[in-house]
Coordinates of C-alpha atoms in Angstrom, one line a residue:
X4 CA 85.2 84.2 123.2
X5 CA 83.0 83.0 120.3
X6 CA 84.6 80.4 118.0
X7 CA 84.1 81.2 114.4
X8 CA 82.5 78.6 112.0
X9 CA 85.3 77.0 110.0
X10 CA 84.1 78.1 106.5
X11 CA 82.8 81.5 107.5
X12 CA 85.1 84.2 106.0
X13 CA 86.5 86.7 108.3
X14 CA 86.0 90.4 107.4
X15 CA 89.1 92.5 106.9
X16 CA 88.3 96.3 107.1
X17 CA 90.7 98.3 105.1
X18 CA 90.3 101.9 106.2
X19 CA 91.6 104.4 103.6
X20 CA 89.3 107.3 104.5
X21 CA 92.4 109.1 105.8
X22 CA 96.2 108.7 105.8
X23 CA 99.0 108.7 103.3
X24 CA 97.8 107.5 99.9
X25 CA 101.1 106.0 99.0
X26 CA 100.9 103.8 102.1
X27 CA 97.3 102.8 101.2
X28 CA 98.5 101.8 97.7
X29 CA 101.4 99.8 99.2
X30 CA 99.0 98.1 101.6
X31 CA 96.5 97.1 98.8
X32 CA 99.4 95.8 96.7
X33 CA 100.7 93.7 99.6
X34 CA 97.3 92.2 100.3
X35 CA 97.1 91.2 96.6
X36 CA 100.3 89.1 96.7
X37 CA 100.5 87.8 100.3
X38 CA 98.2 84.8 101.0
X39 CA 95.9 85.2 103.9
X40 CA 95.8 81.5 104.7
X41 CA 92.0 81.4 105.3
X42 CA 88.8 82.6 103.7
X43 CA 88.2 86.3 104.0
X44 CA 86.2 89.2 102.7
X45 CA 87.6 92.7 102.4
X46 CA 85.5 95.8 103.2
X47 CA 87.3 98.9 101.8
X48 CA 86.1 102.0 103.7
X49 CA 86.4 105.1 101.6
X50 CA 85.9 108.7 102.6
X51 CA 85.1 111.9 100.8
X52 CA 88.6 112.9 99.6
X53 CA 89.8 112.6 96.1
X54 CA 92.1 109.5 95.5
X55 CA 95.3 109.7 93.5
X56 CA 95.0 108.1 90.0
X57 CA 97.6 105.4 91.1
X58 CA 95.5 104.5 94.1
X59 CA 92.3 104.4 92.1
X60 CA 94.0 102.0 89.6
X61 CA 95.2 99.8 92.5
X62 CA 91.8 99.8 94.0
X63 CA 90.1 98.7 90.8
X64 CA 92.6 95.9 90.5
X65 CA 92.0 94.9 94.1
X66 CA 88.3 94.8 93.6
X67 CA 88.7 92.6 90.5
X68 CA 91.0 90.1 92.1
X69 CA 89.8 89.8 95.7
X70 CA 86.5 89.2 97.4
X71 CA 86.0 92.9 98.2
X72 CA 83.4 95.6 98.4
X73 CA 83.5 99.3 98.9
X74 CA 81.7 101.1 101.7
X75 CA 81.1 104.8 102.3
X76 CA 78.4 104.9 105.0
X77 CA 79.3 105.6 108.6
X78 CA 77.3 106.0 111.9
X79 CA 75.4 109.2 111.8
X80 CA 77.3 110.8 114.7
X81 CA 78.3 114.4 114.2
X82 CA 81.5 115.9 115.4
X83 CA 80.3 117.5 118.7
X84 CA 80.1 121.3 118.3
X85 CA 80.2 121.7 122.0
X86 CA 83.6 120.0 122.1
X87 CA 84.8 122.2 119.3
X88 CA 83.7 125.3 121.2
X89 CA 85.5 124.1 124.3
X90 CA 88.7 123.5 122.3
X91 CA 88.5 126.9 120.6
X92 CA 88.1 128.6 124.0
X93 CA 90.9 126.7 125.6
X94 CA 94.1 128.6 126.2
X95 CA 97.3 127.4 124.4
X96 CA 99.5 124.9 126.3
X97 CA 102.6 123.1 124.9
X98 CA 100.8 119.8 125.0
X99 CA 97.5 120.9 123.5
X100 CA 96.5 118.6 120.6
X101 CA 95.4 120.5 117.5
X102 CA 91.7 120.3 116.5
X103 CA 92.6 119.0 113.1
X104 CA 94.3 115.9 114.6
X105 CA 91.3 115.3 116.8
X106 CA 89.0 115.5 113.8
X107 CA 91.1 112.8 112.1
X108 CA 90.9 110.6 115.2
X109 CA 87.2 111.0 115.3
X110 CA 86.8 110.0 111.6
X111 CA 88.8 106.9 112.0
X112 CA 87.1 106.1 115.3
X113 CA 83.8 106.1 113.4
X114 CA 85.0 103.5 111.0
X115 CA 86.1 101.3 113.9
X116 CA 82.8 101.9 115.7
X117 CA 80.8 100.9 112.6
X118 CA 82.8 97.7 112.3
X119 CA 82.2 96.8 116.0
X120 CA 78.5 97.5 115.7
X121 CA 78.0 95.4 112.5
X122 CA 80.5 92.6 112.7
X123 CA 81.0 89.6 115.1
X124 CA 84.7 89.8 114.6
X125 CA 87.0 91.5 112.1
X126 CA 90.5 92.7 111.4
X127 CA 91.1 96.4 111.0
X128 CA 93.9 97.7 108.8
X129 CA 94.9 101.3 108.4
X130 CA 97.2 102.6 105.6
X131 CA 100.1 102.4 108.1
X132 CA 99.7 98.6 108.4
X133 CA 102.6 96.5 106.9
X134 CA 101.9 92.8 106.6
X135 CA 104.9 90.7 107.8
X136 CA 104.1 87.0 107.3
X137 CA 102.6 84.5 104.9
X138 CA 99.1 83.4 106.0
X139 CA 99.0 86.3 108.4
X140 CA 95.2 86.4 108.7
X141 CA 94.9 82.7 109.6
X142 CA 97.6 83.0 112.2
X143 CA 96.0 86.2 113.7
X144 CA 92.6 84.5 113.8
X145 CA 94.0 81.4 115.5
X146 CA 95.9 83.4 118.0
X147 CA 92.9 85.5 118.8
X148 CA 90.9 82.3 119.8
X149 CA 93.6 81.4 122.3
X150 CA 93.4 84.8 124.1
X151 CA 90.8 86.2 126.4
X152 CA 91.1 89.8 125.3
X153 CA 88.6 91.4 122.9
X154 CA 91.4 93.1 120.9
X155 CA 94.6 91.4 119.5
X156 CA 97.2 93.7 118.2
X157 CA 99.7 95.9 120.0
X158 CA 99.4 97.2 123.5
X159 CA 100.3 100.9 123.6
X160 CA 102.5 101.7 126.6
X161 CA 103.9 104.5 128.6
X162 CA 106.4 105.1 131.3
X163 CA 105.1 105.7 134.8
X164 CA 107.6 106.1 137.7
X165 CA 110.3 104.2 135.9
X166 CA 107.9 101.4 135.0
X167 CA 106.4 100.5 131.6
X168 CA 102.6 100.0 131.8
X169 CA 99.9 99.3 129.2
X170 CA 97.5 102.1 128.3
X171 CA 95.7 101.2 125.1
X172 CA 95.5 99.1 121.9
X173 CA 96.6 100.1 118.4
X174 CA 93.9 100.2 115.8
X175 CA 95.5 97.7 113.5
X176 CA 94.6 94.2 114.6
X177 CA 91.8 91.8 115.4
X178 CA 88.6 92.9 117.2
X179 CA 85.7 91.0 118.7
X180 CA 82.7 93.1 117.9
X181 CA 80.5 90.7 119.9
X182 CA 82.5 91.4 123.1
X183 CA 83.0 95.1 122.5
X184 CA 79.3 95.9 121.9
X185 CA 78.8 95.3 125.6
X186 CA 80.8 98.5 126.3
X187 CA 79.2 102.0 126.3
X188 CA 81.2 103.0 123.2
X189 CA 78.5 105.2 121.5
X190 CA 78.4 107.2 124.7
X191 CA 82.0 108.2 124.3
X192 CA 81.2 109.7 120.8
X193 CA 78.7 112.1 122.4
X194 CA 80.0 112.8 125.9
X195 CA 83.3 113.3 127.6
X196 CA 84.3 111.7 130.8
X197 CA 87.3 112.3 133.1
X198 CA 90.5 110.7 131.8
X199 CA 91.8 108.5 134.6
X200 CA 95.4 109.0 133.5
X201 CA 95.2 112.8 133.6
X202 CA 95.0 113.0 137.4
X203 CA 98.1 110.9 137.7
X204 CA 100.1 113.2 135.4
X205 CA 102.5 115.7 137.0
X206 CA 101.9 119.3 135.9
X207 CA 103.2 119.9 132.4
X208 CA 104.1 116.3 131.8
X209 CA 103.4 114.7 128.5
X210 CA 102.7 111.0 128.2
X211 CA 105.0 110.1 125.4
X212 CA 104.5 108.1 123.2
X213 CA 100.8 108.1 124.3
X214 CA 100.7 111.9 124.5
X215 CA 96.9 111.9 124.0
X216 CA 96.6 110.5 127.5
X217 CA 97.9 113.8 129.0
X218 CA 94.6 115.4 128.1
X219 CA 91.9 116.1 130.6
X220 CA 89.1 114.1 128.9
X221 CA 88.6 110.5 127.7
X222 CA 86.3 110.3 124.6
X223 CA 86.3 109.3 121.0
X224 CA 86.8 113.0 120.2
X225 CA 89.9 113.3 122.3
X226 CA 92.0 110.2 121.4
X227 CA 92.1 107.1 119.1
X228 CA 89.4 104.6 120.0
X229 CA 92.0 101.9 121.1
X230 CA 92.7 103.9 124.2
X231 CA 89.0 104.4 125.0
X232 CA 88.2 100.7 124.5
X233 CA 91.1 99.7 126.7
X234 CA 89.9 102.0 129.5
X235 CA 86.2 100.9 129.3
X236 CA 87.0 97.2 129.0
X237 CA 89.4 97.0 132.0
X238 CA 87.2 99.3 134.1
X239 CA 84.3 96.9 133.5
X240 CA 86.2 93.6 134.3
X241 CA 88.1 95.0 137.3
X242 CA 85.4 97.3 138.7
X243 CA 88.1 99.8 139.3
X244 CA 89.1 103.1 137.7
X245 CA 92.8 102.9 138.6
X246 CA 94.8 102.4 135.3
X247 CA 97.7 100.7 137.3
X248 CA 95.3 97.9 138.2
X249 CA 94.3 97.4 134.6
X250 CA 97.9 96.9 133.5
X251 CA 98.3 93.8 135.8
X252 CA 95.5 92.1 133.9
X253 CA 97.1 92.3 130.4
X254 CA 100.8 91.8 131.1
X255 CA 100.7 88.3 129.6
X256 CA 99.1 89.4 126.4
X257 CA 101.3 88.7 123.3
X258 CA 101.7 91.6 120.9
X259 CA 101.1 90.6 117.2
X260 CA 101.5 94.1 115.9
X261 CA 104.4 96.5 116.4
X262 CA 104.6 100.3 116.1
X263 CA 107.5 101.4 114.0
X264 CA 108.4 105.0 114.9
X265 CA 110.2 107.5 112.6
X266 CA 113.4 107.2 114.5
X267 CA 113.2 103.4 114.4
X268 CA 112.1 103.2 110.7
X269 CA 114.4 101.1 108.5
X270 CA 116.4 103.0 106.0
X271 CA 115.5 102.1 102.4
X272 CA 118.6 99.9 102.1
X273 CA 118.3 98.0 105.4
X274 CA 116.6 94.8 106.1
X275 CA 113.2 94.9 107.9
X276 CA 113.8 92.9 111.1
X277 CA 110.7 90.8 111.9
X278 CA 110.0 89.1 115.2
X279 CA 108.4 85.6 114.7
X280 CA 105.4 86.6 116.7
X281 CA 104.7 89.8 114.8
X282 CA 102.1 89.6 112.0
X283 CA 101.6 93.3 111.3
X284 CA 103.8 96.4 111.6
X285 CA 102.3 99.8 112.1
X286 CA 104.6 102.3 110.4
X287 CA 104.7 105.9 111.4
X288 CA 106.5 108.3 109.1
X289 CA 107.8 107.7 105.6
X290 CA 106.9 104.2 104.3
X291 CA 110.5 102.8 104.1
X292 CA 109.6 99.5 105.7
X293 CA 106.4 99.2 103.6
X294 CA 108.3 99.7 100.3
X295 CA 111.1 97.3 101.4
X296 CA 108.8 94.6 102.6
X297 CA 106.6 94.7 99.5
X298 CA 109.7 94.4 97.3
X299 CA 110.9 91.5 99.4
X300 CA 107.4 89.8 99.0
X301 CA 107.7 90.1 95.2
X302 CA 111.1 88.5 95.2
X303 CA 110.0 85.7 97.5
X304 CA 107.0 85.0 95.4
X305 CA 109.0 85.0 92.2
X306 CA 111.5 82.5 93.6
X307 CA 108.7 80.3 95.0
X308 CA 106.9 80.1 91.7
X309 CA 110.2 79.3 89.9
X310 CA 110.9 76.5 92.3
X311 CA 107.4 75.1 92.0
X312 CA 107.6 75.0 88.2
X313 CA 111.1 73.4 88.3
X314 CA 112.6 76.4 86.6
X315 CA 116.1 77.4 87.6
X316 CA 116.7 80.9 88.8
X317 CA 118.2 83.2 86.3
X318 CA 121.9 84.0 86.4
X319 CA 122.9 87.6 87.0
X320 CA 119.7 88.7 88.9
X321 CA 121.8 89.4 92.0
X322 CA 123.9 91.9 90.1
X323 CA 123.3 95.7 90.7
X324 CA 121.5 97.9 88.2
X325 CA 123.8 99.9 86.0
X326 CA 124.0 103.7 86.6
X327 CA 126.3 106.3 88.1
X328 CA 127.4 105.8 91.7
X329 CA 124.7 108.2 93.0
X330 CA 121.5 108.1 91.0
X331 CA 117.8 108.3 91.6
X332 CA 117.0 104.7 90.8
X333 CA 119.8 103.1 92.9
X334 CA 118.8 99.5 93.7
X335 CA 115.2 100.0 92.7
X336 CA 114.0 100.1 96.3
X337 CA 111.9 103.3 96.0
X338 CA 108.3 102.8 94.8
X339 CA 108.0 104.9 91.7
X340 CA 105.2 106.4 89.6
X341 CA 105.3 107.7 86.0
X342 CA 104.9 111.2 87.5
X343 CA 108.1 110.6 89.5
X344 CA 110.0 109.3 86.4
X345 CA 108.9 112.1 84.1
X346 CA 112.1 114.1 83.2
X347 CA 113.9 112.5 86.1
X348 CA 117.1 112.3 84.1
X349 CA 116.9 115.6 82.2
X350 CA 120.1 116.4 80.4
X351 CA 121.7 112.9 81.1
X352 CA 122.7 110.3 78.6
X353 CA 121.7 106.6 78.4
X354 CA 122.4 103.6 76.3
X355 CA 119.7 101.5 74.6
X356 CA 121.0 97.9 74.4
X357 CA 119.6 95.9 71.5
X358 CA 119.8 92.2 71.1
X359 CA 121.9 91.8 67.9
X360 CA 124.9 89.4 67.6
X361 CA 127.2 92.5 67.6
X362 CA 126.8 92.6 71.4
X363 CA 129.3 89.8 71.5
X364 CA 131.9 92.3 70.0
X365 CA 131.0 95.1 72.3
X366 CA 132.6 95.7 75.7
X367 CA 129.4 96.1 77.5
X368 CA 131.0 96.1 80.9
X369 CA 131.9 99.7 80.2
X370 CA 128.3 100.6 80.7
X371 CA 128.1 99.5 84.3
X372 CA 128.2 103.2 85.5
X373 CA 125.8 104.4 82.7
X374 CA 122.0 104.4 82.6
X375 CA 120.9 101.6 80.3
X376 CA 117.6 100.4 78.8
X377 CA 117.5 96.7 77.9
X378 CA 115.1 95.1 75.5
X379 CA 113.2 91.8 75.7
X380 CA 115.6 88.9 76.7
X381 CA 118.7 91.1 77.3
X382 CA 118.8 89.5 80.7
X383 CA 120.5 86.4 79.2
X384 CA 123.6 88.7 78.9
X385 CA 123.5 90.1 82.4
X386 CA 126.1 87.8 83.9
X387 CA 128.5 88.5 81.0
X388 CA 127.9 92.3 81.2
X389 CA 128.3 92.4 85.0
X390 CA 125.1 94.4 85.7
X391 CA 121.4 94.5 85.2
X392 CA 120.0 97.2 82.9
X393 CA 118.5 100.2 84.7
X394 CA 115.3 99.8 82.7
X395 CA 113.7 97.0 80.7
X396 CA 111.3 97.3 77.8
X397 CA 109.2 94.4 76.4
X398 CA 106.6 95.0 73.7
X399 CA 106.0 91.6 72.2
X400 CA 103.2 89.6 73.9
X401 CA 104.9 86.4 72.8
X402 CA 108.0 87.3 74.9
X403 CA 105.8 88.1 77.9
X404 CA 103.8 84.9 77.6
X405 CA 106.8 82.6 77.2
X406 CA 109.3 84.3 79.5
X407 CA 107.2 86.1 82.1
X408 CA 108.7 84.0 84.9
X409 CA 112.2 85.2 83.8
X410 CA 111.1 88.8 83.6
X411 CA 109.7 88.5 87.1
X412 CA 113.2 87.8 88.5
X413 CA 114.7 90.9 87.0
X414 CA 115.2 94.0 89.2
X415 CA 115.1 96.6 86.4
X416 CA 112.4 99.2 86.3
X417 CA 110.1 97.7 83.7
X418 CA 108.0 99.1 80.9
X419 CA 105.9 96.2 79.5
X420 CA 103.2 95.6 76.9
X421 CA 99.8 95.4 78.7
X422 CA 99.6 91.7 79.3
X423 CA 99.8 91.8 83.1
X424 CA 98.4 88.2 83.5
X425 CA 101.9 86.9 82.7
X426 CA 103.7 89.1 85.3
X427 CA 103.5 88.4 89.0
X428 CA 106.3 90.7 90.2
X429 CA 104.6 94.2 89.9
X430 CA 107.4 96.1 91.7
X431 CA 107.9 99.3 89.6
X432 CA 106.4 97.7 86.5
X433 CA 104.5 100.0 84.1
X434 CA 102.0 98.3 81.8
X435 CA 101.7 100.1 78.5
X436 CA 99.0 100.0 75.9
X437 CA 99.9 100.2 72.2
X438 CA 98.5 103.0 70.1
X439 CA 99.1 104.4 66.5
X440 CA 101.4 103.1 63.8
X441 CA 104.5 105.3 63.9
X442 CA 103.4 108.0 66.4
X443 CA 106.1 109.1 68.8
X444 CA 104.5 109.4 72.3
X445 CA 106.4 111.9 74.4
X446 CA 104.3 111.7 77.5
X447 CA 103.8 108.2 78.8
X448 CA 101.8 109.2 81.9
X449 CA 98.7 108.0 80.0
X450 CA 100.3 104.5 80.0
X451 CA 100.4 104.4 76.2
X452 CA 103.2 104.1 73.7
X453 CA 103.6 103.3 70.0
X454 CA 105.4 100.1 69.2
X455 CA 106.2 101.2 65.6
X456 CA 107.2 97.7 64.5
X457 CA 110.1 97.4 67.0
X458 CA 110.6 97.4 70.8
X459 CA 113.6 99.7 70.2
X460 CA 111.1 102.4 69.2
X461 CA 109.3 101.9 72.6
X462 CA 112.6 102.3 74.4
X463 CA 113.3 105.6 72.5
X464 CA 109.9 106.9 73.8
X465 CA 110.8 105.8 77.3
X466 CA 114.2 107.5 77.1
X467 CA 112.5 110.7 75.9
X468 CA 109.9 110.6 78.6
X469 CA 112.7 110.1 81.3
X470 CA 114.4 113.2 80.0
X471 CA 117.6 111.8 78.6
X472 CA 119.3 114.2 76.2
X473 CA 121.7 111.8 74.5
X474 CA 120.7 108.3 73.5
X475 CA 123.3 105.9 72.2
X476 CA 122.3 102.6 70.5
X477 CA 124.4 99.5 70.8
X478 CA 123.5 96.0 69.5
X479 CA 120.8 97.4 67.1
X480 CA 122.2 95.4 64.2
X481 CA 119.1 95.9 62.0
X482 CA 120.0 92.8 60.1
X483 CA 118.5 89.3 60.6
X484 CA 120.0 86.2 58.9
X485 CA 116.6 84.5 58.9
X486 CA 114.2 86.0 56.4
X487 CA 110.5 85.8 56.3
X488 CA 107.2 87.7 56.0
X489 CA 107.2 90.6 58.6
X490 CA 105.2 89.9 61.7
X491 CA 104.6 86.2 60.7
X492 CA 104.6 84.0 63.8
X493 CA 107.0 81.0 63.5
X494 CA 108.8 78.4 65.7
X495 CA 112.5 79.1 66.3
X496 CA 115.2 76.8 64.9
X497 CA 117.5 74.8 67.2
X498 CA 120.2 77.6 67.2
X499 CA 119.3 81.3 67.2
X500 CA 121.8 83.2 64.9
X501 CA 119.6 86.4 64.9
X502 CA 120.5 87.4 68.4
X503 CA 123.5 87.6 70.8
X504 CA 122.7 84.3 72.5
X505 CA 122.1 80.9 70.8
X506 CA 119.2 80.3 73.2
X507 CA 117.6 83.7 72.8
X508 CA 114.8 82.2 70.9
X509 CA 115.6 78.5 71.4
X510 CA 114.0 75.6 69.5
X511 CA 110.3 75.7 69.5
X512 CA 109.9 79.2 70.9
X513 CA 107.3 81.3 69.1
X514 CA 108.6 84.5 67.6
X515 CA 107.8 86.9 64.7
X516 CA 109.9 87.9 61.7
X517 CA 111.0 91.5 62.0
X518 CA 109.7 94.4 59.9
X519 CA 112.9 96.2 59.1
X520 CA 111.2 98.6 56.7
X521 CA 108.5 99.6 59.2
X522 CA 111.2 99.9 61.9
X523 CA 113.1 102.4 59.8
X524 CA 110.0 104.6 59.4
X525 CA 109.7 104.7 63.2
X526 CA 113.4 105.4 63.6
X527 CA 113.2 108.4 61.3
X528 CA 110.2 109.8 63.3
X529 CA 112.2 109.3 66.5
X530 CA 115.3 111.0 65.0
X531 CA 113.1 114.0 64.0
X532 CA 111.5 114.3 67.4
X533 CA 114.8 114.2 69.3
X534 CA 116.4 116.7 66.9
X535 CA 113.4 119.1 67.3
X536 CA 113.8 119.0 71.1
X537 CA 117.6 119.7 70.9
X538 CA 118.4 116.1 71.8
X539 CA 120.2 113.4 69.8
X540 CA 120.2 109.7 69.1
X541 CA 123.6 108.2 68.1
X542 CA 124.4 104.7 66.8
X543 CA 127.4 103.0 68.3
X544 CA 126.4 99.5 67.1
X545 CA 129.5 97.6 65.8
X546 CA 129.1 97.0 62.1
X547 CA 125.4 97.8 62.2
X548 CA 123.2 98.1 59.1
X549 CA 121.1 100.9 60.3
X550 CA 121.8 104.3 58.6
X551 CA 119.2 106.5 60.2
X552 CA 121.2 108.0 63.1
X553 CA 124.7 109.5 63.2
X554 CA 127.3 106.9 63.8
X555 CA 129.9 107.0 66.7
X556 CA 132.7 104.8 67.9
X557 CA 131.6 102.9 71.1
X558 CA 135.1 103.0 72.5
X559 CA 135.4 106.8 72.0
X560 CA 132.4 107.4 74.3
X561 CA 134.3 107.0 77.5
X562 CA 137.1 109.0 79.1
X563 CA 138.4 112.1 77.5
X564 CA 138.9 110.9 74.0
X565 CA 135.4 111.3 72.6
X566 CA 133.6 114.5 71.5
X567 CA 130.5 113.3 73.4
X568 CA 132.1 111.8 76.5
X569 CA 131.0 114.6 78.8
X570 CA 127.5 115.1 77.4
X571 CA 125.1 114.4 80.2

């Protein structure tokens, strides 16, 4: 096996020509945050299909942050019409593989063939790949040098006469193009040959999970290329066509990839169990493990960065998000898009929690089973409240710049001003661009909102977009003891009396004087838009100075006492 030059980057082929686009998005996001441990270059293979806007955005970000290029060209090998005619003429059998599946296999096989023909060695990743370890690429490359096989990944297996035997390799893994070019691979894209497994199969028997081996032919048209490579390689080195002989030559090979089948897939709330030898998981079915693993990576990265900077972890970040017992956000373990969130909570109510001193006189623990939208540094109150807010809005770039590491640790679904360089934890984070002066943006799918002189106005637009019918304000005091020119940037005093916590803007922190008059203009616009849509904003702030919205007693909003208690 050729040993790679130390400083020569290894090529990672990311094939998103086919497959689930959410999985492709999760894979790219994982590759952005998980260190490879060695120098590498990414080759993103695209097909002819239209990519979802979210995947396009992720791809642009990936190309900007990684050493990566896009490729479209593939070997000029046509899908054999003769094979299509044979398949069309074939009578139906229970184990017949649909032509559409074979076409997908053929397309992916072309990407793998291209990589084998052009590269000395490479790692292939499909959208189903889930990265499991830090420095995964360096470990995979080192392990590949210690093995004699031309492919390092997962051996595909089947049961034969009560014995488990190897029958192929998964696509995800490390490949030696130099070794595999000695095999007659191109021939298998043009001609069929007898499948050595087929003659060993009892009539009507399906080779599960490798059901493609129950077919009559072996070719790049009839099965994934990993099975073809396996057969060609072991036939060459053993000089025999008996698959049972091949198995004895690879029994000692260590699997670095694992196939995760639908019936084995981790539920969204379960841990992803990882064997120490496994570097990649190949997930079939819904991307439960991919979502869970990506979220875990973000949490690990956030804690690691906090430890490196000597910053203590925030209190209250282990608390659950607020919300009804059964709700669509839950523990924020599902990867969301703005399309998903649009009108998700139609007809429900939510609380926008401001940051005024009146929060200290408000029994916020009552909101644990309510949907809540927190603002800026509300997380300083999480431990006292007993929950994390369902959502978090931050509009001021000074807050993001100075407290980005805090915000990274919060589990809320986040809507943040577009200063992504300060945020590392991108799990369900939506970066918004500011537009207009007092315009009320109802549809946020364009990633734009109007700040209207206050982050509370942003939260109102978020609440409208999410579909909430009734919005209740708490802690929106609209009264700051410290007076100054609106929007002027100043350094905070030793003790903050403008907010609920004395360290909200501690000594030396940069902050801006509020624009109360400008905020009122925005609030009146919001009040009008909600009223026009048959919705309502109520103000339950204790002793608040804002008089734009109808007032209500906070304590009367719960149980059977209040006139709004059952509005949802």
